[in-house]
Structures are given as structure tokens and as C-alpha cells.
Coordinates of C-alpha atoms in Angstrom, one line a residue:
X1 CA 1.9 25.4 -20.3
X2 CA 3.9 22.0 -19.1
X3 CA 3.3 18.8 -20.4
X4 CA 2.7 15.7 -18.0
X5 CA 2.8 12.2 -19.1
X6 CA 0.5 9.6 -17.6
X7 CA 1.7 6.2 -17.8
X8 CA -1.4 4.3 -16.8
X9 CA -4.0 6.2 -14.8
X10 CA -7.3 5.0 -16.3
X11 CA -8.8 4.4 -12.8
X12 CA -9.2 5.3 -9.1
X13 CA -7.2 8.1 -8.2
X14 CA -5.2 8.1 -11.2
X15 CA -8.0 9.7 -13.2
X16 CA -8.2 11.8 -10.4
X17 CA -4.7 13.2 -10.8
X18 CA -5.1 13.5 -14.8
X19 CA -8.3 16.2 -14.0
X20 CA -6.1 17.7 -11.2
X21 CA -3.3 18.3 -14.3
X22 CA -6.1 19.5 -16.6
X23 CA -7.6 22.1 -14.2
X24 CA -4.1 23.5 -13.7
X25 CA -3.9 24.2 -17.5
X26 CA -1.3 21.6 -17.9
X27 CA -1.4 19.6 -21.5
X28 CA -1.7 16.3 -20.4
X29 CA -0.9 13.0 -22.3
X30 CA -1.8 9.4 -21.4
X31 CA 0.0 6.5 -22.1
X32 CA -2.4 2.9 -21.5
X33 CA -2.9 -0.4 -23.9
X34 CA -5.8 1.1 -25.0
X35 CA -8.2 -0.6 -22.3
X36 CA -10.0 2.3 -21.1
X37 CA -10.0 6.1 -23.0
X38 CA -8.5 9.0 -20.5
X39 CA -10.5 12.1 -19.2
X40 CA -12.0 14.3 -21.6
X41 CA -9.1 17.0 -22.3
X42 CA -6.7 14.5 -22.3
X43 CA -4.0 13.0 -25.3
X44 CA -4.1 9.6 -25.0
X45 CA -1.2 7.3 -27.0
X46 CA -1.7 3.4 -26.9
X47 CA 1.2 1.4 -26.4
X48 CA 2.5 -1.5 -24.5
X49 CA 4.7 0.3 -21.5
X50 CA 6.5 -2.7 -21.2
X51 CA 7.8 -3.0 -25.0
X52 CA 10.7 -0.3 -25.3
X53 CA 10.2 -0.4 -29.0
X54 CA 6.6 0.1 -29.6
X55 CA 6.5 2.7 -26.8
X56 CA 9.2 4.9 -28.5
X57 CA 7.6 4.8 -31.4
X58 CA 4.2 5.6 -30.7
X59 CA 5.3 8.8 -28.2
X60 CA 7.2 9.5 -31.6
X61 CA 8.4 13.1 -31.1
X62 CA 6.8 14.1 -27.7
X63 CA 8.9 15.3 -24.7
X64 CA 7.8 15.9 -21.4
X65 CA 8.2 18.5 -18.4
X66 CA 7.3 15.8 -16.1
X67 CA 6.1 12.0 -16.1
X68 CA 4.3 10.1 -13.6
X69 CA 4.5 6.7 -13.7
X70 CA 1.3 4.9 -11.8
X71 CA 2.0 1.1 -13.1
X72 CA 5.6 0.5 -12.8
X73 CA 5.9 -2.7 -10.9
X74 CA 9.2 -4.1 -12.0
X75 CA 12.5 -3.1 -12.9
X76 CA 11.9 -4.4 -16.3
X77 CA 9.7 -2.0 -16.5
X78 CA 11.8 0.5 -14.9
X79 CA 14.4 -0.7 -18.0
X80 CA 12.0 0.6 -20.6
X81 CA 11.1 4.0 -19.0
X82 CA 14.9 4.7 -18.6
X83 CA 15.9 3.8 -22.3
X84 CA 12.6 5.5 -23.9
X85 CA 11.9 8.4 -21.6
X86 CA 15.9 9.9 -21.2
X87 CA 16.3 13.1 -22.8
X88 CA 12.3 13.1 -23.1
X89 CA 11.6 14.4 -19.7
X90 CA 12.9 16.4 -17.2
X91 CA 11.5 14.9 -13.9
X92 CA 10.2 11.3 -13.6
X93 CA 8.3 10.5 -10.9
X94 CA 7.1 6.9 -9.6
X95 CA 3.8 5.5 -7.3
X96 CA 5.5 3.6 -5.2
X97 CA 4.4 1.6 -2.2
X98 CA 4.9 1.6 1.5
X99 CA 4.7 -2.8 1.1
X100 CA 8.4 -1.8 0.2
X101 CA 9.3 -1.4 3.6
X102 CA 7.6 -4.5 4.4
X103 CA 10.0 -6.8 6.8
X104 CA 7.6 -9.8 6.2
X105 CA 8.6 -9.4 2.3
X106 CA 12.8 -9.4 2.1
X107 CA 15.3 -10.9 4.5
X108 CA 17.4 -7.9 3.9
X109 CA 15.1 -5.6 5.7
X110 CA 15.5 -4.8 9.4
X111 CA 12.9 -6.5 12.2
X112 CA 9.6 -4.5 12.2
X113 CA 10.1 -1.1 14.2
X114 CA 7.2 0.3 16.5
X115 CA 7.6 3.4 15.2
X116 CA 6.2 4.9 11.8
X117 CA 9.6 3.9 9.6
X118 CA 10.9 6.7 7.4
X119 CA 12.3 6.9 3.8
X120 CA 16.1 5.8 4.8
X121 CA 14.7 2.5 5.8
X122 CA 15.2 1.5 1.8
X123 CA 17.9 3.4 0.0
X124 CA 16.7 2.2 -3.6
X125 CA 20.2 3.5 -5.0
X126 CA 21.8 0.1 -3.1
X127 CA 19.4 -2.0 -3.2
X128 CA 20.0 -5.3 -5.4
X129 CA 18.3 -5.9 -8.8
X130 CA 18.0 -9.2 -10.2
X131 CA 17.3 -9.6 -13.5
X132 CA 16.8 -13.2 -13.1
X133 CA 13.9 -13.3 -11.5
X134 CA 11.0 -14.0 -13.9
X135 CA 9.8 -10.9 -13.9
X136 CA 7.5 -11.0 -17.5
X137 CA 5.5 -13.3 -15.5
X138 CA 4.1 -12.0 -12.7
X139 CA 2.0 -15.6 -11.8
X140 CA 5.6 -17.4 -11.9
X141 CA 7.0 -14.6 -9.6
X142 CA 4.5 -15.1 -7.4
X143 CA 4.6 -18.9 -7.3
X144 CA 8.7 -18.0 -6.6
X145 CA 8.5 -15.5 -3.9
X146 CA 4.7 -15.3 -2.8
X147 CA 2.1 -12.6 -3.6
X148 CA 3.4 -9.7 -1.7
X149 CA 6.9 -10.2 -2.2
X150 CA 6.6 -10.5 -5.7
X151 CA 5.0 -7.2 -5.3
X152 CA 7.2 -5.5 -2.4
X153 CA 10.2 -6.6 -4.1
X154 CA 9.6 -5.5 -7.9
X155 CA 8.3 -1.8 -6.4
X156 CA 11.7 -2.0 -5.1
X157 CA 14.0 -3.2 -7.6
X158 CA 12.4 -1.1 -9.9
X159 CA 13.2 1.8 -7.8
X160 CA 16.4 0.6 -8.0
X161 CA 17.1 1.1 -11.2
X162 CA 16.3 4.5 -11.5
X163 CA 17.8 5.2 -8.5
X164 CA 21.2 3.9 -9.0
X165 CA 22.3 5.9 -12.6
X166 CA 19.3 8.6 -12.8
X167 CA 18.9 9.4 -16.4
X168 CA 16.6 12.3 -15.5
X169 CA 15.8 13.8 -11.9
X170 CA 13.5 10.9 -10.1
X171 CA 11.2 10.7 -6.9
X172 CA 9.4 7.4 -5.8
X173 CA 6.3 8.4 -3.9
X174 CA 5.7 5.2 -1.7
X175 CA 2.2 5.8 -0.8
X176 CA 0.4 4.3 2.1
X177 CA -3.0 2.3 1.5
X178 CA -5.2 4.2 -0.5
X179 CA -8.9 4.3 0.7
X180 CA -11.9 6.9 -0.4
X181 CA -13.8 7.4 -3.3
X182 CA -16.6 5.0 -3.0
X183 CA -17.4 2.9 -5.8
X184 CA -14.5 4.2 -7.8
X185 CA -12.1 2.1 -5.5
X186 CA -11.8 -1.1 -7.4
X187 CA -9.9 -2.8 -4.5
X188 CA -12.9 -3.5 -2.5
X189 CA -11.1 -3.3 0.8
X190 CA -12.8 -0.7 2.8
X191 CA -16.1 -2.3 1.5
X192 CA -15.0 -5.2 3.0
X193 CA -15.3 -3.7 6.0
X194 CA -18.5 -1.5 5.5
X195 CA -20.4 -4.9 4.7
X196 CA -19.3 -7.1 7.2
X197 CA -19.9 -4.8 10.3
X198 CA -22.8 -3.7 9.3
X199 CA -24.1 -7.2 9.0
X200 CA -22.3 -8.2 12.6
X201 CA -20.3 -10.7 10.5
X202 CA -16.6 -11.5 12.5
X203 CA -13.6 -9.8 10.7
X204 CA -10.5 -11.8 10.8
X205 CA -7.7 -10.4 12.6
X206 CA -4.5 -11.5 14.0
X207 CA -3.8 -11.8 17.7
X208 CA -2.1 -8.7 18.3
X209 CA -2.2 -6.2 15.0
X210 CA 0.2 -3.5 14.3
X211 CA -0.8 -0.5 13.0
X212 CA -0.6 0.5 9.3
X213 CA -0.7 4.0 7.3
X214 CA -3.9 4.6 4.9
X215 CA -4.2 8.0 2.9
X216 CA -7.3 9.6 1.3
X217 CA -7.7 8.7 -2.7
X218 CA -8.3 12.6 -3.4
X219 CA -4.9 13.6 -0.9
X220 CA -2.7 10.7 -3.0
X221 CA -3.8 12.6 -6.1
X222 CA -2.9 15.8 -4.9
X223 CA 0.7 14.9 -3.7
X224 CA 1.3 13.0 -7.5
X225 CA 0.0 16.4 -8.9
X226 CA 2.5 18.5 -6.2
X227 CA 5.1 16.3 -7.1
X228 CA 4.8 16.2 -10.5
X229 CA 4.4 20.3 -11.0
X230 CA 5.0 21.8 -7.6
X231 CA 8.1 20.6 -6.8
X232 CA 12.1 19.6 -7.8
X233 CA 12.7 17.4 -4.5
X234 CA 13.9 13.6 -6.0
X235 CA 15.1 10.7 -3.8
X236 CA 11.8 8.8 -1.8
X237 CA 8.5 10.7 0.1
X238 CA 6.3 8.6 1.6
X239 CA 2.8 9.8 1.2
X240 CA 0.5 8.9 4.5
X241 CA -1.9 10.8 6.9
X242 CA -0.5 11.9 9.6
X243 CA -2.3 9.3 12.0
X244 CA -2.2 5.1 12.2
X245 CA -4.6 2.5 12.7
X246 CA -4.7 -1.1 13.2
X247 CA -7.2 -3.1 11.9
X248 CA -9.1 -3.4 14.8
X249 CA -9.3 0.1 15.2
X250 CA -10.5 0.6 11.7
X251 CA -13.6 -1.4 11.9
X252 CA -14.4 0.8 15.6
X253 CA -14.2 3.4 12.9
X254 CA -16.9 2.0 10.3
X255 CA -19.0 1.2 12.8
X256 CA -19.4 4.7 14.1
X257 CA -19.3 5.9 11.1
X258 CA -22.4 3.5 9.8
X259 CA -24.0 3.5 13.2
X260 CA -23.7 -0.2 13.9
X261 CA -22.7 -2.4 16.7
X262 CA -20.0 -2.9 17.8
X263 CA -17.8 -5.1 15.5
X264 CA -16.9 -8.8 16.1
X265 CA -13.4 -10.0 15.6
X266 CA -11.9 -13.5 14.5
X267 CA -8.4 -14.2 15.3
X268 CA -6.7 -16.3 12.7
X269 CA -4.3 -18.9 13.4
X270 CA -1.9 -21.5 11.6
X271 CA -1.1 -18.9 9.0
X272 CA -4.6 -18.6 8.0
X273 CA -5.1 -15.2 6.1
X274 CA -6.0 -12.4 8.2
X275 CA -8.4 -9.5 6.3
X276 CA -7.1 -6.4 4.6
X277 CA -5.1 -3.8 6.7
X278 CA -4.7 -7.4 9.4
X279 CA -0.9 -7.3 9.7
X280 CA 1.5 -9.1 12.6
X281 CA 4.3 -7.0 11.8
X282 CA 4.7 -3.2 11.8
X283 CA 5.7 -0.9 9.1
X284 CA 3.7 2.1 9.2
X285 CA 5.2 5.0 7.3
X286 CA 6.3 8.9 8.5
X287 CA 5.3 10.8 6.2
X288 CA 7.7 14.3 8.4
X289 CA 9.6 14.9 5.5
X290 CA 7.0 15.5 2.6
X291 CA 6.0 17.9 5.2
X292 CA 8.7 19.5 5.9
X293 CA 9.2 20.1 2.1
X294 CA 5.1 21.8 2.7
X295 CA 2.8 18.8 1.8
X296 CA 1.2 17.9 5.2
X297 CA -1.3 15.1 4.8
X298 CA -4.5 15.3 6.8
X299 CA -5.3 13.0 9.8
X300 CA -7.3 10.1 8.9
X301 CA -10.5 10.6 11.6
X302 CA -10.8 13.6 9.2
X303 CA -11.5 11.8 6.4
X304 CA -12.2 8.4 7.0
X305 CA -16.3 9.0 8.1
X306 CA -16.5 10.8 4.7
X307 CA -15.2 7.5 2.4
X308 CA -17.3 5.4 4.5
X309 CA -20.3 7.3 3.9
X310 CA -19.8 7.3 -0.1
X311 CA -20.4 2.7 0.2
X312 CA -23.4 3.2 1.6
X313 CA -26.6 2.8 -0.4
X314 CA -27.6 6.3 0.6
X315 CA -24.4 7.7 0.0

């Protein structure tokens, strides 16, 4: 029987990943503050991930065949799983974030590319860290750099720094946007959507959008279990149906899907915020080398009806 370690996973498809590990017949243990209890069949140990102390002692003697990591956004944190989980466990393995291919977010990155970018675009082993950077604050870091590049850039710094001197075998899965699950999906993005076409309310959009990656909640789950259990591969994968969509193409897709007209558009202007899944840049992700290693994501017109569906009242 292995033992996985779930740092965070209270929610969305993390939950979904710890029942995954459970019907397997793998032990599973959950680390969180305490703010939610883990799926039935699951350890749970309350600690503080970000306090290398406290986290040490409450895992006390516990190693671990595998962890995943679902909230590491920094390398601070990053700092702590190195010092607390080496010699604990022998494969780490990190949700990432496509955003960390983002061109919009760091100067280093290279002018958008029209086609789907692939892992090489961000070699986390040579990317800079900056400790500097206020990372315990994560309202100061965004007042410093902005929202998404305090986001972008701490998914990639703290990819960095296990990257750079492994202390145990480690993959960063930089997943694409997550949608599916119906009310389970705490972001509220695809509902969004649902609501305003199917009230014929305008969507705001930019001029010309690019087109962006989305996987299924239940396939994101599957890959964290595959890597975590199925696998030995380290380095990056990015995790993304096999298809793209812009934003205008997404809300075609919700009306089909809910039967409505078609849907109105807005275009912003003057830097005026665009909705979710809007973007005026392109960094869609290939996902070719998860599958050559033999996880192929499934297209999103497969899905995508389905986690519509599950917003609507009747669903």
C-alpha cells in the first residue's frame, strides 16, 4: 500500500484526487489549517504549510511514497516543503499553472506565440528567485507586481526552487484552466458565462481574443493521481485538452449547450477588464508530451456540454 500526502486539497478537484487515491487502496494523509475535514478514509494533520517548524512537528514520524502539493504558490513555500519533506518522500509533485507561461506577467518571457507553447518555454531550474519580494504578503505582492503576476511569478519561482537542487525526484504539473464540476467549482467562472447568455446579457471581450487551454475538473484529478502513483517522469507536463478556445468561442459553446441565443459581446477598451478566459495575448499550452508519456487529455467539445449542464437548475 503507498502513502500519498495531500498538502491542501479540501475543495474542487482536490477532493476529487484524495477519493481517486482512496479507491486505489492508497493510505492517504492530508495536510490543511484545519478549515475544512478531508474525505472520509482519509488522515488528516493540521498544520500551517507555511511554518517549517510546526509542520515538521506535526507530520512527526510519517514518510511518504509520494506528495502532491495543491497550494504552493511561492517559493517561500517551496523553502518549507524542501527543508520538511527531504528524506520524507520519494516523489514530490506540484499543481502548477499554465499563467506561468504568461508573456503579459514577466518581461523575461518571450512575445506571445500563436501556437500552443510547450514545457521548454520556462525551464524552472534557471529561472531567478527573489527572496525579496514580499512574498508573506500576498496583498503587498500584488500591490508590487499586480494580481496575476504576483501569481504567475510565485508558481514560478517556487518551481524554481525545487527545480534548481532537487531534494527528492519533482514534477510541476502546470495545469490549464480548470472547469467542470458544477457547484463544486468555487471560481464561478464558467457560471459566469452560463448566467449571462442565458440572460442575453453582453460578455466583455477584447477586440481580437487569443485562444486559451481549459481542462475537465475530473481529467486534472486523474493526471495529479497518474502522476502521483503511475508514473516516475519529473521536470514540467502541462495538463490541457487537447483542443483551444477563445472566449468568444466559449460562450457559442454555452449557448448551444443551454439552448439560448446567440451571445452578445462587449469589447473592452482603455484597459478596462475583459471577463474570464478574455485574453489579448496567446499562451495556450501543448499538452504532446504528457501524452507521449500515455496520458492523452480528452477534447474539450467532449466535455464541455456535460459541465455546463451540471449549473443549470435542472442539472
Amino acid at each position: 500500500m503507498r502513502h500519498i500526502c495531500v498538502i491542501g486539497g479540501n475543495r474542487y478537484f482536490g477532493r476529487r484526487l484524495i477519493r481517486l487515491l482512496l479507491a486505489g487502496g492508497d493510505r492517504v494523509t492530508v495536510v490543511n489549517r484545519g478549515s475544512a475535514a478531508p474525505p472520509s478514509g482519509a488522515g488528516h494533520v493540521v498544520a500551517d504549510r507555511a511554518d517549517a517548524a510546526a509542520l515538521a512537528r506535526a507530520l512527526g514520524g510519517r514518510a511518504f511514497d509520494a506528495v502532491v502539493d495543491q497550494v504552493c504558490y511561492t517559493p517561500s513555500h517551496a523553502d518549507v516543503a524542501r527543508r520538511v519533506f527531504a528524506g520524507r518522500t520519494a516523489r514530490y509533485v506540484m499543481t502548477s499553472t499554465m499563467e506561468v507561461y504568461d508573456p503579459a506577467t514577466s518581461p523575461s518571457l518571450l512575445p506571445p506565440a500563436a501556437a500552443p507553447v510547450r514545457e521548454e518555454t520556462v525551464e524552472a531550474a534557471s529561472w531567478p528567485v527573489d527572496r525579496g519580494l514580499p512574498w508573506g504578503s500576498p496583498d503587498a505582492l500584488s500591490r508590487l507586481l499586480g494580481e496575476a503576476a504576483a501569481y504567475a511569478e510565485g508558481k514560478r519561482q517556487a518551481e524554481a526552487v525545487f527545480a534548481r537542487d532537487p531534494a527528492f525526484p519533482f514534477l510541476a504539473v502546470r495545469s490549464a484552466h480548470v472547469l467542470g464540476g458544477g457547484n463544486a467549482d468555487f471560481t464561478g467562472r464558467l457560471r459566469h458565462y452560463v448566467d449571462r447568455v442565458r440572460a442575453g446579457l453582453p460578455v466583455a471581450v477584447h477586440r481580437d481574443p487569443a485562444p486559451t487551454s481549459f481542462v475537465h475538473h475530473a481529467e486534472i484529478a486523474a493526471f495529479l493521481h497518474w502522476t502521483a502513483t503511475g508514473t516516475d517522469v519529473t521536470g514540467a507536463l502541462n495538463a490541457a485538452s487537447r483542443d483551444t478556445l477563445t472566449v468568444t468561442g466559449l460562450c457559442a459553446a454555452v449557448a448551444a449547450a443551454t439552448g439560448s441565443p446567440a451571445p452578445v459581446h462587449r469589447v473592452v477598451t482603455g484597459g478596462e477588464p475583459a471577463s474570464p478566459f478574455s485574453f489579448d495575448r496567446s499562451y495556450a499550452v501543448d499538452a504532446g508530451r504528457a501524452a507521449a508519456l500515455g496520458f492523452t487529455f480528452t477534447d474539450v467539445a467532449a466535455w464541455l456540454p456535460r459541465a455546463v449542464a451540471d449549473l443549470l437548475p435542472e442539472g
